JSON list of C-alpha atoms and ligand atoms in Angstrom, two decimals:
[
{"chain": "R", "resi": 1, "resn": "MET", "atom": "CA", "xyz": [0.07, 0.13, 0.10]},
{"chain": "R", "resi": 2, "resn": "ASP", "atom": "CA", "xyz": [3.30, 2.25, -0.03]},
{"chain": "R", "resi": 3, "resn": "ALA", "atom": "CA", "xyz": [2.25, 3.84, -3.33]},
{"chain": "R", "resi": 4, "resn": "PHE", "atom": "CA", "xyz": [-0.88, 5.18, -1.55]},
{"chain": "R", "resi": 5, "resn": "ASP", "atom": "CA", "xyz": [0.35, 6.32, 1.84]},
{"chain": "R", "resi": 6, "resn": "ASP", "atom": "CA", "xyz": [-0.22, 9.82, 1.24]},
{"chain": "R", "resi": 7, "resn": "VAL", "atom": "CA", "xyz": [-3.83, 10.08, 0.10]},
{"chain": "R", "resi": 8, "resn": "PHE", "atom": "CA", "xyz": [-4.77, 7.55, 3.39]},
{"chain": "R", "resi": 9, "resn": "ALA", "atom": "CA", "xyz": [-2.78, 10.22, 5.46]},
{"chain": "R", "resi": 10, "resn": "GLY", "atom": "CA", "xyz": [-4.45, 12.70, 3.77]},
{"chain": "R", "resi": 11, "resn": "ASN", "atom": "CA", "xyz": [-7.96, 11.20, 4.41]},
{"chain": "R", "resi": 12, "resn": "ALA", "atom": "CA", "xyz": [-7.14, 10.65, 8.17]},
{"chain": "R", "resi": 13, "resn": "LYS", "atom": "CA", "xyz": [-6.92, 14.39, 8.40]},
{"chain": "R", "resi": 14, "resn": "PHE", "atom": "CA", "xyz": [-9.90, 14.57, 6.47]},
{"chain": "R", "resi": 15, "resn": "ALA", "atom": "CA", "xyz": [-12.15, 12.66, 8.48]},
{"chain": "R", "resi": 16, "resn": "LYS", "atom": "CA", "xyz": [-10.94, 13.92, 11.76]},
{"chain": "R", "resi": 17, "resn": "LYS", "atom": "CA", "xyz": [-12.67, 16.99, 11.02]},
{"chain": "R", "resi": 18, "resn": "PHE", "atom": "CA", "xyz": [-15.50, 15.63, 9.13]},
{"chain": "R", "resi": 19, "resn": "LYS", "atom": "CA", "xyz": [-19.00, 16.56, 10.12]},
{"chain": "R", "resi": 20, "resn": "GLU", "atom": "CA", "xyz": [-21.72, 14.03, 9.08]},
{"chain": "R", "resi": 21, "resn": "SER", "atom": "CA", "xyz": [-23.11, 16.05, 6.15]},
{"chain": "R", "resi": 22, "resn": "GLY", "atom": "CA", "xyz": [-26.40, 14.42, 5.98]},
{"chain": "R", "resi": 23, "resn": "LEU", "atom": "CA", "xyz": [-26.60, 14.82, 2.27]},
{"chain": "R", "resi": 24, "resn": "THR", "atom": "CA", "xyz": [-28.41, 12.10, 0.20]},
{"chain": "R", "resi": 25, "resn": "GLY", "atom": "CA", "xyz": [-27.14, 10.73, -3.14]},
{"chain": "R", "resi": 26, "resn": "THR", "atom": "CA", "xyz": [-29.55, 13.37, -4.87]},
{"chain": "R", "resi": 27, "resn": "ALA", "atom": "CA", "xyz": [-27.96, 16.06, -6.61]},
{"chain": "R", "resi": 28, "resn": "ALA", "atom": "CA", "xyz": [-29.08, 18.95, -4.47]},
{"chain": "R", "resi": 29, "resn": "ARG", "atom": "CA", "xyz": [-28.64, 21.69, -7.46]},
{"chain": "R", "resi": 30, "resn": "GLY", "atom": "CA", "xyz": [-30.30, 19.21, -9.92]},
{"chain": "R", "resi": 31, "resn": "LEU", "atom": "CA", "xyz": [-27.06, 19.54, -11.99]},
{"chain": "R", "resi": 32, "resn": "ALA", "atom": "CA", "xyz": [-25.02, 17.23, -14.12]},
{"chain": "R", "resi": 33, "resn": "VAL", "atom": "CA", "xyz": [-21.39, 17.98, -15.27]},
{"chain": "R", "resi": 34, "resn": "VAL", "atom": "CA", "xyz": [-19.71, 16.15, -17.94]},
{"chain": "R", "resi": 35, "resn": "THR", "atom": "CA", "xyz": [-15.76, 17.35, -17.76]},
{"chain": "R", "resi": 36, "resn": "CYS", "atom": "CA", "xyz": [-12.37, 16.04, -18.34]},
{"chain": "R", "resi": 37, "resn": "MET", "atom": "CA", "xyz": [-10.02, 14.10, -16.14]},
{"chain": "R", "resi": 38, "resn": "ASP", "atom": "CA", "xyz": [-7.50, 17.43, -16.27]},
{"chain": "R", "resi": 39, "resn": "SER", "atom": "CA", "xyz": [-6.08, 17.55, -12.79]},
{"chain": "R", "resi": 40, "resn": "ARG", "atom": "CA", "xyz": [-6.36, 21.35, -13.20]},
{"chain": "R", "resi": 41, "resn": "ILE", "atom": "CA", "xyz": [-10.02, 21.24, -13.19]},
{"chain": "R", "resi": 42, "resn": "ASP", "atom": "CA", "xyz": [-12.02, 21.59, -9.69]},
{"chain": "R", "resi": 43, "resn": "PRO", "atom": "CA", "xyz": [-15.28, 21.55, -11.04]},
{"chain": "R", "resi": 44, "resn": "LEU", "atom": "CA", "xyz": [-17.23, 22.21, -7.70]},
{"chain": "R", "resi": 45, "resn": "GLY", "atom": "CA", "xyz": [-15.02, 25.19, -7.16]},
{"chain": "R", "resi": 46, "resn": "LEU", "atom": "CA", "xyz": [-15.12, 26.81, -10.55]},
{"chain": "R", "resi": 47, "resn": "LEU", "atom": "CA", "xyz": [-18.79, 26.58, -10.46]},
{"chain": "R", "resi": 48, "resn": "GLY", "atom": "CA", "xyz": [-19.31, 27.83, -6.85]},
{"chain": "R", "resi": 49, "resn": "LEU", "atom": "CA", "xyz": [-20.81, 24.57, -5.80]},
{"chain": "R", "resi": 50, "resn": "LYS", "atom": "CA", "xyz": [-20.21, 22.36, -2.82]},
{"chain": "R", "resi": 51, "resn": "PRO", "atom": "CA", "xyz": [-20.53, 18.53, -2.33]},
{"chain": "R", "resi": 52, "resn": "GLY", "atom": "CA", "xyz": [-24.02, 17.29, -2.64]},
{"chain": "R", "resi": 53, "resn": "ASP", "atom": "CA", "xyz": [-24.93, 20.05, -5.53]},
{"chain": "R", "resi": 54, "resn": "ALA", "atom": "CA", "xyz": [-23.86, 18.09, -8.70]},
{"chain": "R", "resi": 55, "resn": "LYS", "atom": "CA", "xyz": [-23.03, 15.01, -10.19]},
{"chain": "R", "resi": 56, "resn": "ILE", "atom": "CA", "xyz": [-19.56, 15.01, -11.83]},
{"chain": "R", "resi": 57, "resn": "LEU", "atom": "CA", "xyz": [-18.95, 12.85, -14.81]},
{"chain": "R", "resi": 58, "resn": "ARG", "atom": "CA", "xyz": [-15.04, 12.72, -15.96]},
{"chain": "R", "resi": 59, "resn": "ASN", "atom": "CA", "xyz": [-13.20, 11.19, -18.60]},
{"chain": "R", "resi": 60, "resn": "ALA", "atom": "CA", "xyz": [-10.38, 12.15, -21.17]},
{"chain": "R", "resi": 61, "resn": "GLY", "atom": "CA", "xyz": [-11.82, 15.20, -23.05]},
{"chain": "R", "resi": 62, "resn": "ALA", "atom": "CA", "xyz": [-15.30, 15.50, -21.49]},
{"chain": "R", "resi": 63, "resn": "ARG", "atom": "CA", "xyz": [-16.76, 12.96, -24.11]},
{"chain": "R", "resi": 64, "resn": "VAL", "atom": "CA", "xyz": [-20.29, 12.14, -23.88]},
{"chain": "R", "resi": 65, "resn": "THR", "atom": "CA", "xyz": [-19.53, 8.53, -24.52]},
{"chain": "R", "resi": 66, "resn": "ASP", "atom": "CA", "xyz": [-22.27, 5.61, -24.43]},
{"chain": "R", "resi": 67, "resn": "ASP", "atom": "CA", "xyz": [-21.19, 5.31, -20.45]},
{"chain": "R", "resi": 68, "resn": "VAL", "atom": "CA", "xyz": [-21.59, 8.88, -19.77]},
{"chain": "R", "resi": 69, "resn": "LEU", "atom": "CA", "xyz": [-25.01, 8.73, -21.67]},
{"chain": "R", "resi": 70, "resn": "ARG", "atom": "CA", "xyz": [-25.91, 5.47, -19.38]},
{"chain": "R", "resi": 71, "resn": "THR", "atom": "CA", "xyz": [-24.92, 7.59, -16.24]},
{"chain": "R", "resi": 72, "resn": "LEU", "atom": "CA", "xyz": [-27.09, 10.67, -16.97]},
{"chain": "R", "resi": 73, "resn": "VAL", "atom": "CA", "xyz": [-29.97, 8.32, -17.57]},
{"chain": "R", "resi": 74, "resn": "LEU", "atom": "CA", "xyz": [-29.34, 7.01, -14.07]},
{"chain": "R", "resi": 75, "resn": "GLY", "atom": "CA", "xyz": [-28.78, 10.53, -13.01]},
{"chain": "R", "resi": 76, "resn": "VAL", "atom": "CA", "xyz": [-31.86, 11.83, -14.09]},
{"chain": "R", "resi": 77, "resn": "TYR", "atom": "CA", "xyz": [-34.57, 9.09, -13.37]},
{"chain": "R", "resi": 78, "resn": "LEU", "atom": "CA", "xyz": [-32.68, 7.94, -9.64]},
{"chain": "R", "resi": 79, "resn": "LEU", "atom": "CA", "xyz": [-30.60, 11.04, -8.43]},
{"chain": "R", "resi": 80, "resn": "GLY", "atom": "CA", "xyz": [-32.18, 14.50, -9.30]},
{"chain": "R", "resi": 81, "resn": "VAL", "atom": "CA", "xyz": [-30.60, 15.60, -12.33]},
{"chain": "R", "resi": 82, "resn": "ARG", "atom": "CA", "xyz": [-32.47, 18.15, -14.26]},
{"chain": "R", "resi": 83, "resn": "ARG", "atom": "CA", "xyz": [-29.83, 19.85, -16.46]},
{"chain": "R", "resi": 84, "resn": "VAL", "atom": "CA", "xyz": [-26.41, 18.87, -17.76]},
{"chain": "R", "resi": 85, "resn": "LEU", "atom": "CA", "xyz": [-23.34, 21.36, -18.27]},
{"chain": "R", "resi": 86, "resn": "VAL", "atom": "CA", "xyz": [-20.89, 19.59, -20.62]},
{"chain": "R", "resi": 87, "resn": "MET", "atom": "CA", "xyz": [-17.47, 21.48, -19.80]},
{"chain": "R", "resi": 88, "resn": "PRO", "atom": "CA", "xyz": [-14.32, 20.62, -21.90]},
{"chain": "R", "resi": 89, "resn": "HIS", "atom": "CA", "xyz": [-11.49, 22.94, -21.26]},
{"chain": "R", "resi": 90, "resn": "THR", "atom": "CA", "xyz": [-8.36, 24.90, -23.09]},
{"chain": "R", "resi": 91, "resn": "ASP", "atom": "CA", "xyz": [-5.16, 23.04, -23.50]},
{"chain": "R", "resi": 92, "resn": "CYS", "atom": "CA", "xyz": [-6.42, 19.79, -23.24]},
{"chain": "R", "resi": 93, "resn": "GLY", "atom": "CA", "xyz": [-4.36, 16.71, -24.22]},
{"chain": "R", "resi": 94, "resn": "MET", "atom": "CA", "xyz": [-7.08, 15.29, -26.23]},
{"chain": "R", "resi": 95, "resn": "THR", "atom": "CA", "xyz": [-6.96, 17.85, -28.81]},
{"chain": "R", "resi": 96, "resn": "LYS", "atom": "CA", "xyz": [-3.28, 17.42, -29.18]},
{"chain": "R", "resi": 97, "resn": "VAL", "atom": "CA", "xyz": [-3.43, 13.88, -30.36]},
{"chain": "R", "resi": 98, "resn": "THR", "atom": "CA", "xyz": [-5.25, 11.70, -32.63]},
{"chain": "R", "resi": 99, "resn": "ASP", "atom": "CA", "xyz": [-6.38, 7.96, -31.75]},
{"chain": "R", "resi": 100, "resn": "ALA", "atom": "CA", "xyz": [-3.74, 6.88, -34.44]},
{"chain": "R", "resi": 101, "resn": "ASP", "atom": "CA", "xyz": [-1.02, 8.76, -32.62]},
{"chain": "R", "resi": 102, "resn": "VAL", "atom": "CA", "xyz": [-2.15, 7.15, -29.18]},
{"chain": "R", "resi": 103, "resn": "HIS", "atom": "CA", "xyz": [-2.10, 3.79, -30.79]},
{"chain": "R", "resi": 104, "resn": "ASP", "atom": "CA", "xyz": [1.45, 4.32, -32.06]},
{"chain": "R", "resi": 105, "resn": "LEU", "atom": "CA", "xyz": [2.56, 5.61, -28.38]},
{"chain": "R", "resi": 106, "resn": "THR", "atom": "CA", "xyz": [1.44, 2.50, -26.83]},
{"chain": "R", "resi": 107, "resn": "GLN", "atom": "CA", "xyz": [2.48, 0.30, -29.73]},
{"chain": "R", "resi": 108, "resn": "SER", "atom": "CA", "xyz": [5.91, 1.51, -28.75]},
{"chain": "R", "resi": 109, "resn": "ASN", "atom": "CA", "xyz": [5.21, 0.43, -25.29]},
{"chain": "R", "resi": 110, "resn": "GLY", "atom": "CA", "xyz": [4.64, -2.96, -26.47]},
{"chain": "R", "resi": 111, "resn": "VAL", "atom": "CA", "xyz": [0.81, -2.33, -26.06]},
{"chain": "R", "resi": 112, "resn": "ASP", "atom": "CA", "xyz": [-1.84, -2.91, -28.59]},
{"chain": "R", "resi": 113, "resn": "THR", "atom": "CA", "xyz": [-4.62, -0.47, -27.77]},
{"chain": "R", "resi": 114, "resn": "ARG", "atom": "CA", "xyz": [-6.30, -0.65, -31.41]},
{"chain": "R", "resi": 115, "resn": "SER", "atom": "CA", "xyz": [-9.51, -2.52, -30.10]},
{"chain": "R", "resi": 116, "resn": "LEU", "atom": "CA", "xyz": [-10.00, 1.08, -27.97]},
{"chain": "R", "resi": 117, "resn": "GLU", "atom": "CA", "xyz": [-11.71, 4.23, -29.17]},
{"chain": "R", "resi": 118, "resn": "PHE", "atom": "CA", "xyz": [-10.05, 7.11, -27.26]},
{"chain": "R", "resi": 119, "resn": "HIS", "atom": "CA", "xyz": [-12.39, 9.99, -28.56]},
{"chain": "R", "resi": 120, "resn": "THR", "atom": "CA", "xyz": [-9.73, 12.12, -29.17]},
{"chain": "R", "resi": 121, "resn": "VAL", "atom": "CA", "xyz": [-10.53, 15.71, -30.28]},
{"chain": "R", "resi": 122, "resn": "PRO", "atom": "CA", "xyz": [-9.61, 16.97, -33.28]},
{"chain": "R", "resi": 123, "resn": "ASP", "atom": "CA", "xyz": [-11.75, 20.16, -33.33]},
{"chain": "R", "resi": 124, "resn": "GLN", "atom": "CA", "xyz": [-13.03, 21.01, -29.82]},
{"chain": "R", "resi": 125, "resn": "HIS", "atom": "CA", "xyz": [-15.87, 23.36, -30.71]},
{"chain": "R", "resi": 126, "resn": "ALA", "atom": "CA", "xyz": [-17.52, 20.76, -33.43]},
{"chain": "R", "resi": 127, "resn": "ALA", "atom": "CA", "xyz": [-16.97, 17.68, -30.67]},
{"chain": "R", "resi": 128, "resn": "LEU", "atom": "CA", "xyz": [-18.59, 19.85, -27.87]},
{"chain": "R", "resi": 129, "resn": "LEU", "atom": "CA", "xyz": [-21.45, 20.63, -30.42]},
{"chain": "R", "resi": 130, "resn": "HIS", "atom": "CA", "xyz": [-21.88, 17.00, -31.38]},
{"chain": "R", "resi": 131, "resn": "ASP", "atom": "CA", "xyz": [-21.50, 15.90, -27.77]},
{"chain": "R", "resi": 132, "resn": "LEU", "atom": "CA", "xyz": [-24.49, 18.24, -26.66]},
{"chain": "R", "resi": 133, "resn": "THR", "atom": "CA", "xyz": [-26.52, 16.84, -29.53]},
{"chain": "R", "resi": 134, "resn": "ARG", "atom": "CA", "xyz": [-25.89, 13.41, -28.31]},
{"chain": "R", "resi": 135, "resn": "ILE", "atom": "CA", "xyz": [-27.56, 14.39, -25.06]},
{"chain": "R", "resi": 136, "resn": "THR", "atom": "CA", "xyz": [-30.25, 16.40, -26.63]},
{"chain": "R", "resi": 137, "resn": "SER", "atom": "CA", "xyz": [-31.14, 13.63, -29.25]},
{"chain": "R", "resi": 138, "resn": "SER", "atom": "CA", "xyz": [-31.09, 10.72, -26.77]},
{"chain": "R", "resi": 139, "resn": "PRO", "atom": "CA", "xyz": [-34.39, 8.91, -26.77]},
{"chain": "R", "resi": 140, "resn": "PHE", "atom": "CA", "xyz": [-33.54, 8.02, -22.98]},
{"chain": "R", "resi": 141, "resn": "LEU", "atom": "CA", "xyz": [-33.40, 11.50, -21.73]},
{"chain": "R", "resi": 142, "resn": "PRO", "atom": "CA", "xyz": [-36.02, 14.30, -21.43]},
{"chain": "R", "resi": 143, "resn": "ALA", "atom": "CA", "xyz": [-36.60, 16.12, -24.64]},
{"chain": "R", "resi": 144, "resn": "ASP", "atom": "CA", "xyz": [-36.97, 19.33, -22.85]},
{"chain": "R", "resi": 145, "resn": "MET", "atom": "CA", "xyz": [-33.87, 19.07, -20.21]},
{"chain": "R", "resi": 146, "resn": "PRO", "atom": "CA", "xyz": [-31.51, 22.21, -20.38]},
{"chain": "R", "resi": 147, "resn": "VAL", "atom": "CA", "xyz": [-28.20, 21.01, -21.82]},
{"chain": "R", "resi": 148, "resn": "GLN", "atom": "CA", "xyz": [-25.41, 23.70, -22.05]},
{"chain": "R", "resi": 149, "resn": "GLY", "atom": "CA", "xyz": [-21.99, 23.51, -23.26]},
{"chain": "R", "resi": 150, "resn": "ALA", "atom": "CA", "xyz": [-19.18, 25.58, -21.93]},
{"chain": "R", "resi": 151, "resn": "ILE", "atom": "CA", "xyz": [-15.41, 25.63, -22.35]},
{"chain": "R", "resi": 152, "resn": "TYR", "atom": "CA", "xyz": [-13.18, 26.25, -19.08]},
{"chain": "R", "resi": 153, "resn": "ASP", "atom": "CA", "xyz": [-10.01, 28.28, -19.66]},
{"chain": "R", "resi": 154, "resn": "VAL", "atom": "CA", "xyz": [-7.50, 26.69, -17.28]},
{"chain": "R", "resi": 155, "resn": "ARG", "atom": "CA", "xyz": [-5.49, 29.65, -17.56]},
{"chain": "R", "resi": 156, "resn": "SER", "atom": "CA", "xyz": [-8.02, 32.45, -16.70]},
{"chain": "R", "resi": 157, "resn": "GLY", "atom": "CA", "xyz": [-10.45, 30.38, -14.56]},
{"chain": "R", "resi": 158, "resn": "VAL", "atom": "CA", "xyz": [-13.14, 31.78, -16.94]},
{"chain": "R", "resi": 159, "resn": "LEU", "atom": "CA", "xyz": [-16.03, 29.46, -18.02]},
{"chain": "R", "resi": 160, "resn": "ARG", "atom": "CA", "xyz": [-17.14, 30.54, -21.61]},
{"chain": "R", "resi": 161, "resn": "PRO", "atom": "CA", "xyz": [-20.56, 29.21, -22.90]},
{"chain": "R", "resi": 162, "resn": "VAL", "atom": "CA", "xyz": [-20.64, 27.40, -26.26]},
{"chain": "R", "resi": 163, "resn": "GLY", "atom": "CA", "xyz": [-23.72, 26.34, -28.44]},
{"chain": "Y", "resi": 201, "resn": "ZN", "atom": "ZN1", "xyz": [-8.66, 17.38, -20.96]}
]
């Protein structure tokens, strides 16, 4: 467990001050946020939210994959989600490579990833519009649910609406 000593030590401090929040698993602000795994993004902080307010779905590139759609369906019908913000960001690694680049890179490490689709992002604006449409056109989600795109600027902290 040595590789995780720091995080368990961090949790020990956290748990000492933790007050039972009394929150449920329902999104108190009715919000789901789809964003990137980028370590510079603090979704709750940058949106003025706190734990309990929103469902946060993260993956490489903030892409609306089948698994994100599956999770949104659960969020809407089980966990109080009534609106969705899709939030990619500037300087995203996924905009700097193609799927072919990633396959080449892994190949050079002796790993064949050609059975995986990485959903890299050659055009961030187009990808975001595509992903918003995936949500708004899903037969499994409410047709009138508000869905918004926005790009988070990792240098300024500003969130710019798109779409
Ligand atoms: Zn990213």
